PDB file of C-alpha atoms in Angstrom:
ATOM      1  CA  UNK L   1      11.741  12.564   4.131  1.00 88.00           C
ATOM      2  CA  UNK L   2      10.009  15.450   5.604  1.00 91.00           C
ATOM      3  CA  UNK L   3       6.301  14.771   5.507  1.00 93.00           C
ATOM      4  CA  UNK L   4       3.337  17.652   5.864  1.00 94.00           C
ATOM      5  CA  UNK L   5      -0.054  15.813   6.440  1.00 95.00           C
ATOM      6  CA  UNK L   6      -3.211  18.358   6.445  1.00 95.00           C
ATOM      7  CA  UNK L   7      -6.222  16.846   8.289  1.00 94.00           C
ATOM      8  CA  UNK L   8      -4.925  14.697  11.670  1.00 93.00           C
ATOM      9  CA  UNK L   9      -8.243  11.884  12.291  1.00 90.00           C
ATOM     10  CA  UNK L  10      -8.157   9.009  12.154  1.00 89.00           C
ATOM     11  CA  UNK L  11      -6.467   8.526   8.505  1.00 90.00           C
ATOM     12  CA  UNK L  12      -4.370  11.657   9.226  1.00 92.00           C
ATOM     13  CA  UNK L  13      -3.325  10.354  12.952  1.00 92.00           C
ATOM     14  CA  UNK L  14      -2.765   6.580  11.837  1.00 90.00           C
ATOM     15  CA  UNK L  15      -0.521   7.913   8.741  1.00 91.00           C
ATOM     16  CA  UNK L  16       1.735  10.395  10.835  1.00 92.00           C
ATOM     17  CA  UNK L  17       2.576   7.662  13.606  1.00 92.00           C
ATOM     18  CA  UNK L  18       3.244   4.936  10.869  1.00 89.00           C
ATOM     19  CA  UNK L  19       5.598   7.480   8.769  1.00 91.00           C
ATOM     20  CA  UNK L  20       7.101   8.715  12.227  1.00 90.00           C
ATOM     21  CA  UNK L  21       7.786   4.737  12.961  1.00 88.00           C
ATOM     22  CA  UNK L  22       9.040   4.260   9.292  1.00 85.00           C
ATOM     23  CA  UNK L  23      11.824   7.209  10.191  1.00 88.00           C
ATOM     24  CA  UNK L  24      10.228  10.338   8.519  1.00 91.00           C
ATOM     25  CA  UNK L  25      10.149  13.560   9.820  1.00 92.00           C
ATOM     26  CA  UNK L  26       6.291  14.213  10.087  1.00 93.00           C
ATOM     27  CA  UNK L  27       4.619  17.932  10.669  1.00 93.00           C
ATOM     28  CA  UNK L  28       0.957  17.645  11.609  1.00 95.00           C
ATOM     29  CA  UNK L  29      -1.890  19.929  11.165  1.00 95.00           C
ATOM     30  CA  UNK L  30      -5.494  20.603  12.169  1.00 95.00           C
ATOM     31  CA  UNK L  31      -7.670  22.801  13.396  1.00 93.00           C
ATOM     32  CA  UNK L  32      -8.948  21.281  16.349  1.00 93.00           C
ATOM     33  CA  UNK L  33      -6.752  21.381  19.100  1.00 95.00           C
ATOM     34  CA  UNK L  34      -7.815  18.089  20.808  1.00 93.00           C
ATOM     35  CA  UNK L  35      -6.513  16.060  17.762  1.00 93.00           C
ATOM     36  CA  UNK L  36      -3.459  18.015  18.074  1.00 94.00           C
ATOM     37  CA  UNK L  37      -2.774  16.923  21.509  1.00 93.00           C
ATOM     38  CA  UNK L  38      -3.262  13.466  20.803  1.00 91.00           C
ATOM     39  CA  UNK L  39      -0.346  13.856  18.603  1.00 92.00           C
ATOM     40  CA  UNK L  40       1.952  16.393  20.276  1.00 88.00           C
ATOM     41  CA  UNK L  41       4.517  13.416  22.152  1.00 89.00           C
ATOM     42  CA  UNK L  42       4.671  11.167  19.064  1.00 90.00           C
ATOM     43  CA  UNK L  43       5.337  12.916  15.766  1.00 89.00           C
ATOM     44  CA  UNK L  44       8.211  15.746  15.449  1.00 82.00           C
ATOM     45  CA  UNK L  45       6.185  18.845  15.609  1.00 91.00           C
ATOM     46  CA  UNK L  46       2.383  18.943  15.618  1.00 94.00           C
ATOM     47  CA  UNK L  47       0.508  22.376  14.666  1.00 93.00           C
ATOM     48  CA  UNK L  48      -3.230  23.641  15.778  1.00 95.00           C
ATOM     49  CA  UNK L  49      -3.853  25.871  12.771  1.00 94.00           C
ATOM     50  CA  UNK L  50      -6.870  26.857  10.097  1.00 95.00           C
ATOM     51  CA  UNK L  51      -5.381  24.762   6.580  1.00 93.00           C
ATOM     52  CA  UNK L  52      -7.771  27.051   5.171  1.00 94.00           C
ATOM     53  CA  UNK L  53      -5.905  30.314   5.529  1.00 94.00           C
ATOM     54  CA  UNK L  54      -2.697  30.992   3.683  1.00 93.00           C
ATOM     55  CA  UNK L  55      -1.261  33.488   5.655  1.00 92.00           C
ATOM     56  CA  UNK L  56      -0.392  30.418   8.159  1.00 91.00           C
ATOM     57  CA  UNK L  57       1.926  28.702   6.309  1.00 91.00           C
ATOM     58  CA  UNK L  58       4.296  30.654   6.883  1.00 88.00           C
ATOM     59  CA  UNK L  59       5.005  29.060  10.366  1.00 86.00           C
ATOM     60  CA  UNK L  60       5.809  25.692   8.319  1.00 89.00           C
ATOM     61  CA  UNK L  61       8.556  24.388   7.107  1.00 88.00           C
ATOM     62  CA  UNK L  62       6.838  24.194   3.465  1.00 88.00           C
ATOM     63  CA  UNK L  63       9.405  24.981   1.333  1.00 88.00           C
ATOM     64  CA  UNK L  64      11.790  22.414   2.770  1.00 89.00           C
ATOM     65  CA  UNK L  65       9.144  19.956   2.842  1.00 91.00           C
ATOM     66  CA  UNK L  66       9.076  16.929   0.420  1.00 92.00           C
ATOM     67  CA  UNK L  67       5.497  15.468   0.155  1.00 93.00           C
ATOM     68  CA  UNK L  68       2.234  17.521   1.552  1.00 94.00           C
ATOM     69  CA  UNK L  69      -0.965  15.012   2.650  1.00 94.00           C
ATOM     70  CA  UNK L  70      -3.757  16.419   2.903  1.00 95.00           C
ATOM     71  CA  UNK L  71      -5.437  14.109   5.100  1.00 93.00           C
ATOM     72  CA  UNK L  72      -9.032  15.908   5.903  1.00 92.00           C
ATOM     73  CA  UNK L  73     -11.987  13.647   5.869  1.00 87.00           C
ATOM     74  CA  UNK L  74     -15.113  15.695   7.263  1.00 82.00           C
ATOM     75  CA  UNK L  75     -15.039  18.460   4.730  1.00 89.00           C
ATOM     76  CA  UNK L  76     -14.595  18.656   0.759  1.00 91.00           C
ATOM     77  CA  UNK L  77     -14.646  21.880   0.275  1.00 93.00           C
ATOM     78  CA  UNK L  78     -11.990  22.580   3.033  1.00 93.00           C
ATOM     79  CA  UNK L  79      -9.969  19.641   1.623  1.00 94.00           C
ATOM     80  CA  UNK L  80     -10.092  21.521  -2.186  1.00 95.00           C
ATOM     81  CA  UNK L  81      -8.777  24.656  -0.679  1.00 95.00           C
ATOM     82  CA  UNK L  82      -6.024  23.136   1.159  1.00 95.00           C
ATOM     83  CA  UNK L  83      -4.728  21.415  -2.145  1.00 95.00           C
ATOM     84  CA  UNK L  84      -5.310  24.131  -3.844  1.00 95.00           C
ATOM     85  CA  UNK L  85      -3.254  26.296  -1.353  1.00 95.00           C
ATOM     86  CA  UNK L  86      -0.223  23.148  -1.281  1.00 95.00           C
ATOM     87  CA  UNK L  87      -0.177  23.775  -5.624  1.00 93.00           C
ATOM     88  CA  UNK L  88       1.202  26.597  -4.954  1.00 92.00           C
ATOM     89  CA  UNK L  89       4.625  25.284  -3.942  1.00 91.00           C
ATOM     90  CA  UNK L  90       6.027  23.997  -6.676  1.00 87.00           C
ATOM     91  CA  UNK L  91       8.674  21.944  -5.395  1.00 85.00           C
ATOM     92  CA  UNK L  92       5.631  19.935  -3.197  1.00 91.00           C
ATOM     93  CA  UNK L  93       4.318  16.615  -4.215  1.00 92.00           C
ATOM     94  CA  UNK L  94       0.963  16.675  -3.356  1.00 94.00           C
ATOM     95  CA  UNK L  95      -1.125  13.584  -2.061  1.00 94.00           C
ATOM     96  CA  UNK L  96      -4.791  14.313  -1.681  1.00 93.00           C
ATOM     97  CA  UNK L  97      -7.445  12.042  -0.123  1.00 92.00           C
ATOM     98  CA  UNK L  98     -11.049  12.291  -2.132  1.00 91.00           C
ATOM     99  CA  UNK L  99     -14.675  12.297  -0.582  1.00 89.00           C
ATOM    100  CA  UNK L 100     -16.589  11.647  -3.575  1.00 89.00           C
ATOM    101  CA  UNK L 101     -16.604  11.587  -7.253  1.00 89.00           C
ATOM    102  CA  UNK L 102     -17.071  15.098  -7.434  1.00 93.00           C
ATOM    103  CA  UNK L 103     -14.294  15.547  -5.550  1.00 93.00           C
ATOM    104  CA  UNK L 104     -11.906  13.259  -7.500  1.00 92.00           C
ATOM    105  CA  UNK L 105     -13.276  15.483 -11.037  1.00 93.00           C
ATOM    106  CA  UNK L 106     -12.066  18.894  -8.915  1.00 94.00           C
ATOM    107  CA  UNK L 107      -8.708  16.903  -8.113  1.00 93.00           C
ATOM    108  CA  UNK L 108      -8.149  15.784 -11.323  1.00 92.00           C
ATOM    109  CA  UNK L 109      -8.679  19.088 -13.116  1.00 94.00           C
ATOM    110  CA  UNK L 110      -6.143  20.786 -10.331  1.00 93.00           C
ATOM    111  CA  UNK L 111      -3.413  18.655 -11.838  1.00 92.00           C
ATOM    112  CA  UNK L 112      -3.289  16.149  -8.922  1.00 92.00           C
ATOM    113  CA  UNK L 113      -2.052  13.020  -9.650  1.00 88.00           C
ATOM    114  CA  UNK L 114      -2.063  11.221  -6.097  1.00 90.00           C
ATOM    115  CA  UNK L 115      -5.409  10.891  -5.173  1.00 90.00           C
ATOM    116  CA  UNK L 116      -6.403   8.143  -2.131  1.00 87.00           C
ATOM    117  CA  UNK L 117      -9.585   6.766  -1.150  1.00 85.00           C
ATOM    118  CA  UNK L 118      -8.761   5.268   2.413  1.00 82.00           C
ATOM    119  CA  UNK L 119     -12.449   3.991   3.011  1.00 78.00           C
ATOM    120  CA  UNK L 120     -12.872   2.419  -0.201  1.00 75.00           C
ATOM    121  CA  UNK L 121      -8.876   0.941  -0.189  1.00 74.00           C
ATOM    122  CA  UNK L 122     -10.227  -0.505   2.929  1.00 70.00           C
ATOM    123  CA  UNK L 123     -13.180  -2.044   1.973  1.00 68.00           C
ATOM    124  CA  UNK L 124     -11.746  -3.499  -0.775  1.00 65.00           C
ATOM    125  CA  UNK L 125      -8.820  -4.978   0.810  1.00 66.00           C
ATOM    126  CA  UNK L 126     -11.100  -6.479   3.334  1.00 64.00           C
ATOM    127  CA  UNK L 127     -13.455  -8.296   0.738  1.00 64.00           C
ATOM    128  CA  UNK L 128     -10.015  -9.785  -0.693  1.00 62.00           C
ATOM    129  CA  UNK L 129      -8.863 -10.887   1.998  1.00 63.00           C
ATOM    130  CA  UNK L 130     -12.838 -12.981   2.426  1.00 61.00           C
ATOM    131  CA  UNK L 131     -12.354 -13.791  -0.761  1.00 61.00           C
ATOM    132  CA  UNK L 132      -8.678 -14.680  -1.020  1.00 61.00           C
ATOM    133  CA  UNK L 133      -9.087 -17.042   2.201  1.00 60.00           C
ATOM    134  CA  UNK L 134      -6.191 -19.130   1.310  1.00 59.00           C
ATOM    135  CA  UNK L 135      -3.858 -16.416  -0.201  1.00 67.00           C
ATOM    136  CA  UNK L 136      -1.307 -15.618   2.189  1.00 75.00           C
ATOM    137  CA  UNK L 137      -1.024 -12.091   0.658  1.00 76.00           C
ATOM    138  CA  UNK L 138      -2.257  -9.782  -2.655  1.00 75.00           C
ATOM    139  CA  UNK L 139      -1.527  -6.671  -4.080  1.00 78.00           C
ATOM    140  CA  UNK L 140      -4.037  -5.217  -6.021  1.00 75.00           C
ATOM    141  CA  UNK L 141      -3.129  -3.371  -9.195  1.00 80.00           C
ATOM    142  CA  UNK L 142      -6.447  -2.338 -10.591  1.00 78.00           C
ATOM    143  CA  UNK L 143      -9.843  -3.115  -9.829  1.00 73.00           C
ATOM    144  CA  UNK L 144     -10.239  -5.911 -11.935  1.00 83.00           C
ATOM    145  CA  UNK L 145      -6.101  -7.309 -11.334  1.00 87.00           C
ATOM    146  CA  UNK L 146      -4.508  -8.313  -8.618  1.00 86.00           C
ATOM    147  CA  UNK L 147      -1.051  -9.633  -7.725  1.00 89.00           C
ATOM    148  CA  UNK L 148      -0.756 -12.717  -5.148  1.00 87.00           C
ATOM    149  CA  UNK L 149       1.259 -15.310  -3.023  1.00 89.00           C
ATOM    150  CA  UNK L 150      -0.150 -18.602  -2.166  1.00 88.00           C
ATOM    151  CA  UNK L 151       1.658 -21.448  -1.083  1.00 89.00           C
ATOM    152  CA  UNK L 152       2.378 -24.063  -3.862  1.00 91.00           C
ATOM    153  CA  UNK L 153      -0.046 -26.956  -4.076  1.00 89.00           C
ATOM    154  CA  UNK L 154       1.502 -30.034  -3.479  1.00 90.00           C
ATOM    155  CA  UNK L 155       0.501 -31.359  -6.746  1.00 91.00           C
ATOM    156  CA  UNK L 156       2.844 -29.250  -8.066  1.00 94.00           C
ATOM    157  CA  UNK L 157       5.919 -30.757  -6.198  1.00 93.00           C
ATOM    158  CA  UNK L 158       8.473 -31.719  -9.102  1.00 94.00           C
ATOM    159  CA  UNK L 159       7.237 -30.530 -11.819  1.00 95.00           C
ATOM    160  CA  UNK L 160       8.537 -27.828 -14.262  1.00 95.00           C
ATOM    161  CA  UNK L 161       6.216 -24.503 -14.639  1.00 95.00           C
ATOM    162  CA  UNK L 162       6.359 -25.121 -18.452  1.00 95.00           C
ATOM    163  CA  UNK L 163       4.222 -28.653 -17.855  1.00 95.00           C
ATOM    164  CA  UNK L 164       1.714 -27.048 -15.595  1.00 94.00           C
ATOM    165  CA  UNK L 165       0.363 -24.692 -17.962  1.00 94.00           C
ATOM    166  CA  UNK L 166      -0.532 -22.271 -15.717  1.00 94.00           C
ATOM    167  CA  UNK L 167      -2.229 -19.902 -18.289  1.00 94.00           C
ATOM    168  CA  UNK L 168      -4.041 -22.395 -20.386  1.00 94.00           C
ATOM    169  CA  UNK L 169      -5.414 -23.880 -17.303  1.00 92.00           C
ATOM    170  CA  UNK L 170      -5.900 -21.221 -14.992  1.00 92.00           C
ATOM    171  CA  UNK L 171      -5.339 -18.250 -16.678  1.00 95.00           C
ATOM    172  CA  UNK L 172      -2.328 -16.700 -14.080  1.00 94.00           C
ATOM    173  CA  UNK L 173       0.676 -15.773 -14.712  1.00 94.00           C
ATOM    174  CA  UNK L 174       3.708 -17.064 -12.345  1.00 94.00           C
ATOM    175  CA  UNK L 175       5.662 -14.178 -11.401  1.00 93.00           C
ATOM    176  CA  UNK L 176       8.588 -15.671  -9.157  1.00 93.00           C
ATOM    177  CA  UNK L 177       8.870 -18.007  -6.917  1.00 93.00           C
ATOM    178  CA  UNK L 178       9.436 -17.563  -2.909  1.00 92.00           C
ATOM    179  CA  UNK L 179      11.814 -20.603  -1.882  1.00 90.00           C
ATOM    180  CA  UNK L 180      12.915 -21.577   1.940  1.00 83.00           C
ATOM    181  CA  UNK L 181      16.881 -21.582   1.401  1.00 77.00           C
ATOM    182  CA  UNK L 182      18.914 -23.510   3.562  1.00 68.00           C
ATOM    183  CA  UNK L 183      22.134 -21.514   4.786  1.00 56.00           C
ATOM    184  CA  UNK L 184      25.034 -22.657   7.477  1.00 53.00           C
ATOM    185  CA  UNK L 185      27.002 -20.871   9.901  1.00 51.00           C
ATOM    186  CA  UNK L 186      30.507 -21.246   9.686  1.00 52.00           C
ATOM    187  CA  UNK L 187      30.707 -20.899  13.468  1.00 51.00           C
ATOM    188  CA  UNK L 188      28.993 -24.045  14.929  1.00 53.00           C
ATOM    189  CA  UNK L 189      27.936 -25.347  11.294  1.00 52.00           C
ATOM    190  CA  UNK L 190      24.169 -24.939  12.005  1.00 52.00           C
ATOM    191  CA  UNK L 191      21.531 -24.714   9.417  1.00 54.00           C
ATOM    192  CA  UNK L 192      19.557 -21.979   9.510  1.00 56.00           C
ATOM    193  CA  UNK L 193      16.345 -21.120   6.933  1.00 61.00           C
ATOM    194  CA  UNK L 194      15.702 -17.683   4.861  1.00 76.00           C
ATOM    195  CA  UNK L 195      12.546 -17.164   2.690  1.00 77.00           C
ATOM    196  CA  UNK L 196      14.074 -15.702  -0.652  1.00 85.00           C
ATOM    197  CA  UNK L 197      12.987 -14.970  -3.882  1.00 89.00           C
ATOM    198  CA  UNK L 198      14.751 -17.270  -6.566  1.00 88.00           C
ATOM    199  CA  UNK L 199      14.337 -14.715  -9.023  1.00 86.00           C
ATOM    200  CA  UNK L 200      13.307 -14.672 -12.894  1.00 88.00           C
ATOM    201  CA  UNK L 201      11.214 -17.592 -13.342  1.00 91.00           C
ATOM    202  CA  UNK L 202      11.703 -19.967 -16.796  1.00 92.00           C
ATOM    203  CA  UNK L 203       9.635 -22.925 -17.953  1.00 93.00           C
ATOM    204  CA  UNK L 204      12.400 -25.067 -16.636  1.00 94.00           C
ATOM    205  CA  UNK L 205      11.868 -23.798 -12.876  1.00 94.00           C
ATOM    206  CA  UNK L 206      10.671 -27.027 -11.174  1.00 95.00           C
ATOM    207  CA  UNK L 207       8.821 -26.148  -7.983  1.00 94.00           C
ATOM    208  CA  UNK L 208       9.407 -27.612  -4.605  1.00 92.00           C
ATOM    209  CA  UNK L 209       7.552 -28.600  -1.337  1.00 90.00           C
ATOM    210  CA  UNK L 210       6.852 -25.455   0.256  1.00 88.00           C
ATOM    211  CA  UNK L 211       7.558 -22.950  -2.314  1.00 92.00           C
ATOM    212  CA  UNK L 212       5.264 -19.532  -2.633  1.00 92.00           C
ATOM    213  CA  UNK L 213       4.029 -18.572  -5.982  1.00 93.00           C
ATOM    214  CA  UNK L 214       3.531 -15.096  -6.832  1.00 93.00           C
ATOM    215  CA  UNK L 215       0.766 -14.858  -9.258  1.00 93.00           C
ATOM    216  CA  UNK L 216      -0.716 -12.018 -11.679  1.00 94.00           C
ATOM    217  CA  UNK L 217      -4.110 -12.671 -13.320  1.00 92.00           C
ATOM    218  CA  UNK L 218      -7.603 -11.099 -12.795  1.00 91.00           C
ATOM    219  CA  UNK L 219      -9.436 -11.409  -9.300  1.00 86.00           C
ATOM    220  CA  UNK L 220     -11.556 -14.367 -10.364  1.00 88.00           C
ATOM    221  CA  UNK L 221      -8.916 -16.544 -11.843  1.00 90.00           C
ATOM    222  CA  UNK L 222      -6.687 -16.396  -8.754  1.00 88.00           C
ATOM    223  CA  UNK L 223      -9.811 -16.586  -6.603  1.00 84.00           C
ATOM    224  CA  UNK L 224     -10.349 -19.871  -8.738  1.00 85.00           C
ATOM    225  CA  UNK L 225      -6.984 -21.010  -8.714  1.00 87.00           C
ATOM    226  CA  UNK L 226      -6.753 -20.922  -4.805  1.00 80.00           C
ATOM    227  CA  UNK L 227     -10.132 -22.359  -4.526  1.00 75.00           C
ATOM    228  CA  UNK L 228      -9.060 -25.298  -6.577  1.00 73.00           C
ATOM    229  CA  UNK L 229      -5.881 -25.737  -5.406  1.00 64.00           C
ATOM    230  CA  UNK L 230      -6.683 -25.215  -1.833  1.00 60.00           C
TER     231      UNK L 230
END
């Protein structure tokens, strides 16, 4: 994917190294030249240039591009301009990071679906992971929902996910199961073991030693469940 990302700081630096790493052809942008330097040996072409003025697109390769970022983080009205500037190419998706509520009104009402808030994503990945101390990962899917693995309790072992009552009691829901599979190579017959999802999950699944669940439910009933089960 060819990636345009508008604003290169922190955010805008980290982003354009991880998408380089990740395979994607990444042009970066800002107008300080000592940010652009940082960047000039690590992402495919790196350009010191005022996102402000429209005139200077023209040295980019917008119209081939595929997603435009715009990245900035010290200014809001700079940011608004440069989004509203990327609308203009039709055949862009747009991803716009937000300063403030204000800023995610002006977003909204420009028809700009992908908004991010990097410093609030942050935050609130950090306080799960303080409060999710024995979840081995989480996905959050809205601020009141979030999706996690935690290892199965050993209580568990044996038993069919119909008899635990997982909802009733605990109100999750089990999404699949994360099993160690045992596989052999034909070539000296050694066992070898591969973390795999078993798939769709029924209330005959009985649950073994070592098995992941992946849970749904709202923050404080997983944060319950893995306190209890702990």
């Amino acid at each position: 994917m060819k990636i345009i990302i508008i604003g290169l700081g922190n955010f805008g630096r980290s982003l354009a190294l991880n998408l380089t790493d990740n395979g994607h052809e990444v042009f970066g942008i800002d107008h300080k030249m000592e940010k652009v330097d940082l960047l000039k040996d690590h992402i495919a072409n790196v350009v010191c240039m005022d996102a402000n003025n429209e005139a200077a697109y023209k040295v980019l390769p917008i119209q081939q591009a595929d997603l435009g970022i715009v990245a900035i983080g010290e200014n809001e009205g700079s940011s608004i301009v440069t989004t509203a500037i990327l609308k203009k190419y039709k055949n862009l998706r747009i991803v716009s990071r937000s300063l403030s509520k204000i800023h995610d009104t002006i977003l909204e009402a420009m028809g700009i679906n992908d908004v991010i808030h990097p410093e609030q994503d942050a935050a609130f990945r950090l306080t799960k992971q303080i409060s999710f101390n024995y979840a081995l990962d989480y996905f959050r899917v809205d601020n009141k929902h979030s999706i996690a693995e935690v290892f199965s309790p050993y209580s568990f072992n044996g038993k069919s996910v119909k008899s635990l009552k997982l909802t009733q009691k605990y109100s999750v829901s089990l999404i699949t199961v994360i099993r160690d599979i045992n596989n052999t190579t034909s070539s000296y017959s050694k066992k070898s073991t591969t973390r795999r999802v078993i798939g769709l999950v029924t209330g005959d699944t009985v649950l073994k030693n070592g098995d992941i669940l992946t849970l749904f439910g709202s923050n404080k009933s997983i944060m319950n469940f893995v306190k209890d089960k702990k």
